[in-house]
Amino acid sequence: MFPTNFYTFKIKLKDKSYCTSENIIYKQTAAISFYNEYNQEISYVELGYIQIEEVYNKINQKEPLNLNEVFIENFSISDYKNKFGINLSENIEIIG
């Protein structure tokens, strides 16, 4: 699905829904272009897009979180723990 030999990538969010192969619908689509060192596009993929706040809230509320075919921007378990006042050494359960 994703190239392994890319140099950089760019993401463009589209205001169109995305339906995964498991029939999960996301409000937005992340259009991801992969480029080589000569700035030539070598691959393109579209994924569902979920905002980081929604991910953090689902984890916090112990709701199932299916991230297949999804792009998440700037996920950080440390940021999640800080946001919800959780000790940095504490383990977090993510229900999938």
PDB file of N, CA and C in Angstrom:
ATOM      1  N   MET A   1       0.818  -1.196   0.000  1.00  0.00           N
ATOM      2  CA  MET A   1       0.000   0.000   0.000  1.00  0.00           C
ATOM      3  C   MET A   1       0.861   1.258   0.000  1.00  0.00           C
ATOM      4  N   PHE A   2       1.873   1.311   0.863  1.00  0.00           N
ATOM      5  CA  PHE A   2       2.727   2.486   0.935  1.00  0.00           C
ATOM      6  C   PHE A   2       4.106   2.153   0.384  1.00  0.00           C
ATOM      7  N   PRO A   3       4.705   3.094  -0.331  1.00  0.00           N
ATOM      8  CA  PRO A   3       6.070   2.847  -0.801  1.00  0.00           C
ATOM      9  C   PRO A   3       7.037   2.883   0.377  1.00  0.00           C
ATOM     10  N   THR A   4       8.123   2.167   0.259  1.00  0.00           N
ATOM     11  CA  THR A   4       9.115   2.148   1.334  1.00  0.00           C
ATOM     12  C   THR A   4      10.342   2.976   0.986  1.00  0.00           C
ATOM     13  N   ASN A   5      10.436   3.411  -0.244  1.00  0.00           N
ATOM     14  CA  ASN A   5      11.635   4.125  -0.682  1.00  0.00           C
ATOM     15  C   ASN A   5      11.340   5.575  -1.065  1.00  0.00           C
ATOM     16  N   PHE A   6      10.463   6.234  -0.330  1.00  0.00           N
ATOM     17  CA  PHE A   6      10.142   7.627  -0.648  1.00  0.00           C
ATOM     18  C   PHE A   6      11.034   8.575   0.146  1.00  0.00           C
ATOM     19  N   TYR A   7      11.187   9.782  -0.358  1.00  0.00           N
ATOM     20  CA  TYR A   7      12.022  10.805   0.258  1.00  0.00           C
ATOM     21  C   TYR A   7      11.196  11.727   1.155  1.00  0.00           C
ATOM     22  N   THR A   8      10.014  12.085   0.687  1.00  0.00           N
ATOM     23  CA  THR A   8       9.123  12.953   1.448  1.00  0.00           C
ATOM     24  C   THR A   8       7.680  12.687   1.023  1.00  0.00           C
ATOM     25  N   PHE A   9       6.754  13.284   1.731  1.00  0.00           N
ATOM     26  CA  PHE A   9       5.347  13.130   1.368  1.00  0.00           C
ATOM     27  C   PHE A   9       4.593  14.414   1.688  1.00  0.00           C
ATOM     28  N   LYS A  10       3.450  14.582   1.042  1.00  0.00           N
ATOM     29  CA  LYS A  10       2.577  15.731   1.293  1.00  0.00           C
ATOM     30  C   LYS A  10       1.155  15.222   1.475  1.00  0.00           C
ATOM     31  N   ILE A  11       0.448  15.870   2.381  1.00  0.00           N
ATOM     32  CA  ILE A  11      -0.927  15.479   2.671  1.00  0.00           C
ATOM     33  C   ILE A  11      -1.852  16.641   2.343  1.00  0.00           C
ATOM     34  N   LYS A  12      -2.926  16.328   1.661  1.00  0.00           N
ATOM     35  CA  LYS A  12      -3.975  17.312   1.387  1.00  0.00           C
ATOM     36  C   LYS A  12      -5.280  16.730   1.916  1.00  0.00           C
ATOM     37  N   LEU A  13      -5.954  17.480   2.769  1.00  0.00           N
ATOM     38  CA  LEU A  13      -7.242  17.033   3.296  1.00  0.00           C
ATOM     39  C   LEU A  13      -8.346  17.449   2.345  1.00  0.00           C
ATOM     40  N   LYS A  14      -9.207  16.495   2.036  1.00  0.00           N
ATOM     41  CA  LYS A  14     -10.335  16.753   1.152  1.00  0.00           C
ATOM     42  C   LYS A  14     -11.622  16.666   1.962  1.00  0.00           C
ATOM     43  N   ASP A  15     -12.527  17.577   1.697  1.00  0.00           N
ATOM     44  CA  ASP A  15     -13.827  17.558   2.369  1.00  0.00           C
ATOM     45  C   ASP A  15     -14.774  16.618   1.634  1.00  0.00           C
ATOM     46  N   LYS A  16     -14.361  15.375   1.532  1.00  0.00           N
ATOM     47  CA  LYS A  16     -15.223  14.329   0.974  1.00  0.00           C
ATOM     48  C   LYS A  16     -15.084  13.113   1.873  1.00  0.00           C
ATOM     49  N   SER A  17     -16.152  12.389   2.020  1.00  0.00           N
ATOM     50  CA  SER A  17     -16.135  11.237   2.920  1.00  0.00           C
ATOM     51  C   SER A  17     -15.278  10.119   2.339  1.00  0.00           C
ATOM     52  N   TYR A  18     -14.800   9.264   3.234  1.00  0.00           N
ATOM     53  CA  TYR A  18     -13.986   8.117   2.851  1.00  0.00           C
ATOM     54  C   TYR A  18     -14.583   6.887   3.522  1.00  0.00           C
ATOM     55  N   CYS A  19     -14.821   5.850   2.752  1.00  0.00           N
ATOM     56  CA  CYS A  19     -15.367   4.597   3.276  1.00  0.00           C
ATOM     57  C   CYS A  19     -14.289   3.528   3.192  1.00  0.00           C
ATOM     58  N   THR A  20     -13.963   2.914   4.330  1.00  0.00           N
ATOM     59  CA  THR A  20     -12.939   1.872   4.353  1.00  0.00           C
ATOM     60  C   THR A  20     -13.506   0.559   3.821  1.00  0.00           C
ATOM     61  N   SER A  21     -12.633  -0.409   3.649  1.00  0.00           N
ATOM     62  CA  SER A  21     -13.071  -1.733   3.198  1.00  0.00           C
ATOM     63  C   SER A  21     -13.925  -2.434   4.250  1.00  0.00           C
ATOM     64  N   GLU A  22     -13.901  -1.914   5.489  1.00  0.00           N
ATOM     65  CA  GLU A  22     -14.733  -2.455   6.566  1.00  0.00           C
ATOM     66  C   GLU A  22     -16.005  -1.621   6.748  1.00  0.00           C
ATOM     67  N   ASN A  23     -16.287  -0.772   5.779  1.00  0.00           N
ATOM     68  CA  ASN A  23     -17.484   0.083   5.758  1.00  0.00           C
ATOM     69  C   ASN A  23     -17.558   1.087   6.906  1.00  0.00           C
ATOM     70  N   ILE A  24     -16.406   1.555   7.350  1.00  0.00           N
ATOM     71  CA  ILE A  24     -16.356   2.648   8.320  1.00  0.00           C
ATOM     72  C   ILE A  24     -16.220   3.933   7.511  1.00  0.00           C
ATOM     73  N   ILE A  25     -17.072   4.899   7.802  1.00  0.00           N
ATOM     74  CA  ILE A  25     -17.084   6.137   7.025  1.00  0.00           C
ATOM     75  C   ILE A  25     -16.479   7.274   7.848  1.00  0.00           C
ATOM     76  N   TYR A  26     -15.537   7.981   7.227  1.00  0.00           N
ATOM     77  CA  TYR A  26     -14.907   9.152   7.827  1.00  0.00           C
ATOM     78  C   TYR A  26     -15.353  10.387   7.055  1.00  0.00           C
ATOM     79  N   LYS A  27     -15.469  11.505   7.750  1.00  0.00           N
ATOM     80  CA  LYS A  27     -15.979  12.737   7.142  1.00  0.00           C
ATOM     81  C   LYS A  27     -15.020  13.328   6.117  1.00  0.00           C
ATOM     82  N   GLN A  28     -13.732  13.088   6.314  1.00  0.00           N
ATOM     83  CA  GLN A  28     -12.733  13.661   5.421  1.00  0.00           C
ATOM     84  C   GLN A  28     -11.814  12.578   4.874  1.00  0.00           C
ATOM     85  N   THR A  29     -11.151  12.931   3.777  1.00  0.00           N
ATOM     86  CA  THR A  29     -10.185  12.052   3.132  1.00  0.00           C
ATOM     87  C   THR A  29      -8.817  12.716   3.180  1.00  0.00           C
ATOM     88  N   ALA A  30      -7.800  11.935   3.511  1.00  0.00           N
ATOM     89  CA  ALA A  30      -6.417  12.403   3.439  1.00  0.00           C
ATOM     90  C   ALA A  30      -5.828  11.884   2.136  1.00  0.00           C
ATOM     91  N   ALA A  31      -5.462  12.802   1.254  1.00  0.00           N
ATOM     92  CA  ALA A  31      -4.823  12.453  -0.014  1.00  0.00           C
ATOM     93  C   ALA A  31      -3.318  12.599   0.200  1.00  0.00           C
ATOM     94  N   ILE A  32      -2.593  11.483   0.108  1.00  0.00           N
ATOM     95  CA  ILE A  32      -1.168  11.477   0.427  1.00  0.00           C
ATOM     96  C   ILE A  32      -0.369  11.175  -0.830  1.00  0.00           C
ATOM     97  N   SER A  33       0.523  12.095  -1.167  1.00  0.00           N
ATOM     98  CA  SER A  33       1.426  11.915  -2.304  1.00  0.00           C
ATOM     99  C   SER A  33       2.828  11.665  -1.771  1.00  0.00           C
ATOM    100  N   PHE A  34       3.493  10.654  -2.307  1.00  0.00           N
ATOM    101  CA  PHE A  34       4.854  10.304  -1.923  1.00  0.00           C
ATOM    102  C   PHE A  34       5.804  10.715  -3.045  1.00  0.00           C
ATOM    103  N   TYR A  35       6.942  11.295  -2.664  1.00  0.00           N
ATOM    104  CA  TYR A  35       7.886  11.828  -3.639  1.00  0.00           C
ATOM    105  C   TYR A  35       9.280  11.238  -3.435  1.00  0.00           C
ATOM    106  N   ASN A  36      10.022  11.146  -4.542  1.00  0.00           N
ATOM    107  CA  ASN A  36      11.418  10.718  -4.443  1.00  0.00           C
ATOM    108  C   ASN A  36      12.299  11.947  -4.211  1.00  0.00           C
ATOM    109  N   GLU A  37      13.613  11.742  -4.170  1.00  0.00           N
ATOM    110  CA  GLU A  37      14.539  12.840  -3.879  1.00  0.00           C
ATOM    111  C   GLU A  37      14.566  13.906  -4.976  1.00  0.00           C
ATOM    112  N   TYR A  38      13.980  13.612  -6.137  1.00  0.00           N
ATOM    113  CA  TYR A  38      13.916  14.582  -7.235  1.00  0.00           C
ATOM    114  C   TYR A  38      12.556  15.296  -7.280  1.00  0.00           C
ATOM    115  N   ASN A  39      11.799  15.138  -6.228  1.00  0.00           N
ATOM    116  CA  ASN A  39      10.470  15.739  -6.081  1.00  0.00           C
ATOM    117  C   ASN A  39       9.475  15.237  -7.128  1.00  0.00           C
ATOM    118  N   GLN A  40       9.674  14.011  -7.577  1.00  0.00           N
ATOM    119  CA  GLN A  40       8.743  13.369  -8.501  1.00  0.00           C
ATOM    120  C   GLN A  40       7.790  12.496  -7.693  1.00  0.00           C
ATOM    121  N   GLU A  41       6.504  12.617  -7.976  1.00  0.00           N
ATOM    122  CA  GLU A  41       5.526  11.794  -7.268  1.00  0.00           C
ATOM    123  C   GLU A  41       5.691  10.335  -7.697  1.00  0.00           C
ATOM    124  N   ILE A  42       5.903   9.460  -6.714  1.00  0.00           N
ATOM    125  CA  ILE A  42       6.102   8.039  -7.022  1.00  0.00           C
ATOM    126  C   ILE A  42       4.936   7.174  -6.561  1.00  0.00           C
ATOM    127  N   SER A  43       4.075   7.738  -5.724  1.00  0.00           N
ATOM    128  CA  SER A  43       2.917   6.975  -5.264  1.00  0.00           C
ATOM    129  C   SER A  43       1.877   7.939  -4.696  1.00  0.00           C
ATOM    130  N   TYR A  44       0.637   7.480  -4.707  1.00  0.00           N
ATOM    131  CA  TYR A  44      -0.474   8.286  -4.205  1.00  0.00           C
ATOM    132  C   TYR A  44      -1.464   7.341  -3.538  1.00  0.00           C
ATOM    133  N   VAL A  45      -1.980   7.756  -2.395  1.00  0.00           N
ATOM    134  CA  VAL A  45      -2.969   6.939  -1.692  1.00  0.00           C
ATOM    135  C   VAL A  45      -3.968   7.861  -0.999  1.00  0.00           C
ATOM    136  N   GLU A  46      -5.199   7.394  -0.884  1.00  0.00           N
ATOM    137  CA  GLU A  46      -6.215   8.114  -0.119  1.00  0.00           C
ATOM    138  C   GLU A  46      -6.616   7.253   1.067  1.00  0.00           C
ATOM    139  N   LEU A  47      -6.761   7.905   2.226  1.00  0.00           N
ATOM    140  CA  LEU A  47      -7.156   7.240   3.464  1.00  0.00           C
ATOM    141  C   LEU A  47      -8.217   8.080   4.161  1.00  0.00           C
ATOM    142  N   GLY A  48      -8.900   7.462   5.087  1.00  0.00           N
ATOM    143  CA  GLY A  48      -9.802   8.223   5.931  1.00  0.00           C
ATOM    144  C   GLY A  48      -8.990   9.124   6.842  1.00  0.00           C
ATOM    145  N   TYR A  49      -9.576  10.232   7.243  1.00  0.00           N
ATOM    146  CA  TYR A  49      -8.892  11.166   8.136  1.00  0.00           C
ATOM    147  C   TYR A  49      -9.719  11.342   9.397  1.00  0.00           C
ATOM    148  N   ILE A  50      -9.034  11.227  10.529  1.00  0.00           N
ATOM    149  CA  ILE A  50      -9.682  11.429  11.819  1.00  0.00           C
ATOM    150  C   ILE A  50      -8.854  12.443  12.601  1.00  0.00           C
ATOM    151  N   GLN A  51      -9.529  13.416  13.196  1.00  0.00           N
ATOM    152  CA  GLN A  51      -8.820  14.441  13.954  1.00  0.00           C
ATOM    153  C   GLN A  51      -8.266  13.847  15.242  1.00  0.00           C
ATOM    154  N   ILE A  52      -7.131  14.357  15.652  1.00  0.00           N
ATOM    155  CA  ILE A  52      -6.432  13.820  16.818  1.00  0.00           C
ATOM    156  C   ILE A  52      -7.285  13.909  18.082  1.00  0.00           C
ATOM    157  N   GLU A  53      -8.084  14.959  18.218  1.00  0.00           N
ATOM    158  CA  GLU A  53      -8.941  15.088  19.399  1.00  0.00           C
ATOM    159  C   GLU A  53      -9.948  13.944  19.478  1.00  0.00           C
ATOM    160  N   GLU A  54     -10.462  13.523  18.341  1.00  0.00           N
ATOM    161  CA  GLU A  54     -11.407  12.403  18.322  1.00  0.00           C
ATOM    162  C   GLU A  54     -10.715  11.105  18.738  1.00  0.00           C
ATOM    163  N   VAL A  55      -9.486  10.916  18.288  1.00  0.00           N
ATOM    164  CA  VAL A  55      -8.717   9.728  18.682  1.00  0.00           C
ATOM    165  C   VAL A  55      -8.491   9.740  20.187  1.00  0.00           C
ATOM    166  N   TYR A  56      -8.008  10.874  20.710  1.00  0.00           N
ATOM    167  CA  TYR A  56      -7.751  10.982  22.144  1.00  0.00           C
ATOM    168  C   TYR A  56      -9.016  10.737  22.958  1.00  0.00           C
ATOM    169  N   ASN A  57     -10.139  11.292  22.525  1.00  0.00           N
ATOM    170  CA  ASN A  57     -11.398  11.109  23.261  1.00  0.00           C
ATOM    171  C   ASN A  57     -11.861   9.658  23.238  1.00  0.00           C
ATOM    172  N   LYS A  58     -11.708   8.980  22.106  1.00  0.00           N
ATOM    173  CA  LYS A  58     -12.094   7.567  22.033  1.00  0.00           C
ATOM    174  C   LYS A  58     -11.228   6.718  22.967  1.00  0.00           C
ATOM    175  N   ILE A  59      -9.942   7.007  23.001  1.00  0.00           N
ATOM    176  CA  ILE A  59      -9.055   6.270  23.910  1.00  0.00           C
ATOM    177  C   ILE A  59      -9.473   6.530  25.350  1.00  0.00           C
ATOM    178  N   ASN A  60      -9.705   7.785  25.687  1.00  0.00           N
ATOM    179  CA  ASN A  60     -10.059   8.156  27.052  1.00  0.00           C
ATOM    180  C   ASN A  60     -11.385   7.550  27.494  1.00  0.00           C
ATOM    181  N   GLN A  61     -12.349   7.462  26.575  1.00  0.00           N
ATOM    182  CA  GLN A  61     -13.664   6.906  26.899  1.00  0.00           C
ATOM    183  C   GLN A  61     -13.717   5.392  26.711  1.00  0.00           C
ATOM    184  N   LYS A  62     -12.553   4.813  26.398  1.00  0.00           N
ATOM    185  CA  LYS A  62     -12.424   3.358  26.203  1.00  0.00           C
ATOM    186  C   LYS A  62     -13.374   2.831  25.126  1.00  0.00           C
ATOM    187  N   GLU A  63     -13.554   3.633  24.090  1.00  0.00           N
ATOM    188  CA  GLU A  63     -14.355   3.219  22.937  1.00  0.00           C
ATOM    189  C   GLU A  63     -13.457   2.464  21.959  1.00  0.00           C
ATOM    190  N   PRO A  64     -14.013   1.506  21.231  1.00  0.00           N
ATOM    191  CA  PRO A  64     -13.210   0.805  20.216  1.00  0.00           C
ATOM    192  C   PRO A  64     -12.675   1.797  19.183  1.00  0.00           C
ATOM    193  N   LEU A  65     -11.446   1.565  18.764  1.00  0.00           N
ATOM    194  CA  LEU A  65     -10.780   2.459  17.824  1.00  0.00           C
ATOM    195  C   LEU A  65     -10.177   1.625  16.704  1.00  0.00           C
ATOM    196  N   ASN A  66     -10.779   1.689  15.530  1.00  0.00           N
ATOM    197  CA  ASN A  66     -10.287   0.962  14.362  1.00  0.00           C
ATOM    198  C   ASN A  66      -9.567   1.967  13.475  1.00  0.00           C
ATOM    199  N   LEU A  67      -8.264   1.794  13.342  1.00  0.00           N
ATOM    200  CA  LEU A  67      -7.467   2.748  12.579  1.00  0.00           C
ATOM    201  C   LEU A  67      -6.984   2.179  11.249  1.00  0.00           C
ATOM    202  N   ASN A  68      -7.612   1.108  10.791  1.00  0.00           N
ATOM    203  CA  ASN A  68      -7.276   0.572   9.475  1.00  0.00           C
ATOM    204  C   ASN A  68      -7.680   1.587   8.411  1.00  0.00           C
ATOM    205  N   GLU A  69      -6.802   1.822   7.475  1.00  0.00           N
ATOM    206  CA  GLU A  69      -7.048   2.737   6.352  1.00  0.00           C
ATOM    207  C   GLU A  69      -7.309   4.169   6.810  1.00  0.00           C
ATOM    208  N   VAL A  70      -6.618   4.599   7.874  1.00  0.00           N
ATOM    209  CA  VAL A  70      -6.828   5.927   8.448  1.00  0.00           C
ATOM    210  C   VAL A  70      -5.492   6.649   8.588  1.00  0.00           C
ATOM    211  N   PHE A  71      -5.507   7.946   8.311  1.00  0.00           N
ATOM    212  CA  PHE A  71      -4.349   8.797   8.553  1.00  0.00           C
ATOM    213  C   PHE A  71      -4.618   9.626   9.799  1.00  0.00           C
ATOM    214  N   ILE A  72      -3.666   9.602  10.728  1.00  0.00           N
ATOM    215  CA  ILE A  72      -3.754  10.408  11.949  1.00  0.00           C
ATOM    216  C   ILE A  72      -2.539  11.320  11.958  1.00  0.00           C
ATOM    217  N   GLU A  73      -2.775  12.594  12.127  1.00  0.00           N
ATOM    218  CA  GLU A  73      -1.690  13.561  12.111  1.00  0.00           C
ATOM    219  C   GLU A  73      -1.260  13.896  13.531  1.00  0.00           C
ATOM    220  N   ASN A  74       0.042  13.798  13.790  1.00  0.00           N
ATOM    221  CA  ASN A  74       0.663  14.230  15.051  1.00  0.00           C
ATOM    222  C   ASN A  74       0.180  13.479  16.285  1.00  0.00           C
ATOM    223  N   PHE A  75      -0.009  12.171  16.182  1.00  0.00           N
ATOM    224  CA  PHE A  75      -0.390  11.387  17.360  1.00  0.00           C
ATOM    225  C   PHE A  75       0.795  11.305  18.308  1.00  0.00           C
ATOM    226  N   SER A  76       0.537  11.527  19.577  1.00  0.00           N
ATOM    227  CA  SER A  76       1.568  11.423  20.605  1.00  0.00           C
ATOM    228  C   SER A  76       0.927  10.910  21.887  1.00  0.00           C
ATOM    229  N   ILE A  77       1.398   9.772  22.355  1.00  0.00           N
ATOM    230  CA  ILE A  77       0.854   9.224  23.600  1.00  0.00           C
ATOM    231  C   ILE A  77       1.214  10.135  24.778  1.00  0.00           C
ATOM    232  N   SER A  78       2.369  10.810  24.704  1.00  0.00           N
ATOM    233  CA  SER A  78       2.746  11.760  25.760  1.00  0.00           C
ATOM    234  C   SER A  78       1.782  12.937  25.799  1.00  0.00           C
ATOM    235  N   ASP A  79       1.416  13.470  24.634  1.00  0.00           N
ATOM    236  CA  ASP A  79       0.433  14.560  24.587  1.00  0.00           C
ATOM    237  C   ASP A  79      -0.913  14.099  25.133  1.00  0.00           C
ATOM    238  N   TYR A  80      -1.304  12.869  24.769  1.00  0.00           N
ATOM    239  CA  TYR A  80      -2.564  12.315  25.279  1.00  0.00           C
ATOM    240  C   TYR A  80      -2.534  12.276  26.807  1.00  0.00           C
ATOM    241  N   LYS A  81      -1.446  11.749  27.370  1.00  0.00           N
ATOM    242  CA  LYS A  81      -1.344  11.635  28.825  1.00  0.00           C
ATOM    243  C   LYS A  81      -1.371  13.005  29.490  1.00  0.00           C
ATOM    244  N   ASN A  82      -0.665  13.968  28.918  1.00  0.00           N
ATOM    245  CA  ASN A  82      -0.672  15.325  29.473  1.00  0.00           C
ATOM    246  C   ASN A  82      -2.063  15.937  29.417  1.00  0.00           C
ATOM    247  N   LYS A  83      -2.760  15.750  28.313  1.00  0.00           N
ATOM    248  CA  LYS A  83      -4.103  16.323  28.129  1.00  0.00           C
ATOM    249  C   LYS A  83      -5.080  15.816  29.182  1.00  0.00           C
ATOM    250  N   PHE A  84      -4.958  14.530  29.534  1.00  0.00           N
ATOM    251  CA  PHE A  84      -5.901  13.932  30.475  1.00  0.00           C
ATOM    252  C   PHE A  84      -5.310  13.741  31.871  1.00  0.00           C
ATOM    253  N   GLY A  85      -4.146  14.343  32.132  1.00  0.00           N
ATOM    254  CA  GLY A  85      -3.546  14.301  33.460  1.00  0.00           C
ATOM    255  C   GLY A  85      -3.127  12.912  33.903  1.00  0.00           C
ATOM    256  N   ILE A  86      -2.615  12.122  32.970  1.00  0.00           N
ATOM    257  CA  ILE A  86      -2.193  10.750  33.261  1.00  0.00           C
ATOM    258  C   ILE A  86      -0.680  10.733  33.433  1.00  0.00           C
ATOM    259  N   ASN A  87      -0.216  10.006  34.433  1.00  0.00           N
ATOM    260  CA  ASN A  87       1.213   9.874  34.678  1.00  0.00           C
ATOM    261  C   ASN A  87       1.902   9.315  33.440  1.00  0.00           C
ATOM    262  N   LEU A  88       3.038   9.897  33.076  1.00  0.00           N
ATOM    263  CA  LEU A  88       3.738   9.483  31.855  1.00  0.00           C
ATOM    264  C   LEU A  88       4.204   8.031  31.886  1.00  0.00           C
ATOM    265  N   SER A  89       4.383   7.463  33.080  1.00  0.00           N
ATOM    266  CA  SER A  89       4.837   6.071  33.167  1.00  0.00           C
ATOM    267  C   SER A  89       3.680   5.066  33.142  1.00  0.00           C
ATOM    268  N   GLU A  90       2.446   5.565  33.196  1.00  0.00           N
ATOM    269  CA  GLU A  90       1.278   4.684  33.209  1.00  0.00           C
ATOM    270  C   GLU A  90       0.993   4.136  31.811  1.00  0.00           C
ATOM    271  N   ASN A  91       0.640   2.851  31.743  1.00  0.00           N
ATOM    272  CA  ASN A  91       0.260   2.235  30.472  1.00  0.00           C
ATOM    273  C   ASN A  91      -1.146   2.664  30.076  1.00  0.00           C
ATOM    274  N   ILE A  92      -1.365   2.757  28.773  1.00  0.00           N
ATOM    275  CA  ILE A  92      -2.664   3.145  28.226  1.00  0.00           C
ATOM    276  C   ILE A  92      -3.205   1.977  27.415  1.00  0.00           C
ATOM    277  N   GLU A  93      -4.459   1.616  27.664  1.00  0.00           N
ATOM    278  CA  GLU A  93      -5.101   0.560  26.887  1.00  0.00           C
ATOM    279  C   GLU A  93      -5.881   1.191  25.740  1.00  0.00           C
ATOM    280  N   ILE A  94      -5.583   0.719  24.537  1.00  0.00           N
ATOM    281  CA  ILE A  94      -6.324   1.159  23.358  1.00  0.00           C
ATOM    282  C   ILE A  94      -7.148  -0.026  22.884  1.00  0.00           C
ATOM    283  N   ILE A  95      -8.454   0.148  22.878  1.00  0.00           N
ATOM    284  CA  ILE A  95      -9.358  -0.940  22.508  1.00  0.00           C
ATOM    285  C   ILE A  95      -9.572  -0.890  21.002  1.00  0.00           C
ATOM    286  N   GLY A  96      -9.223  -2.007  20.350  1.00  0.00           N
ATOM    287  CA  GLY A  96      -9.298  -2.029  18.882  1.00  0.00           C
ATOM    288  C   GLY A  96     -10.437  -2.849  18.368  1.00  0.00           C
TER     289      GLY A  96
END
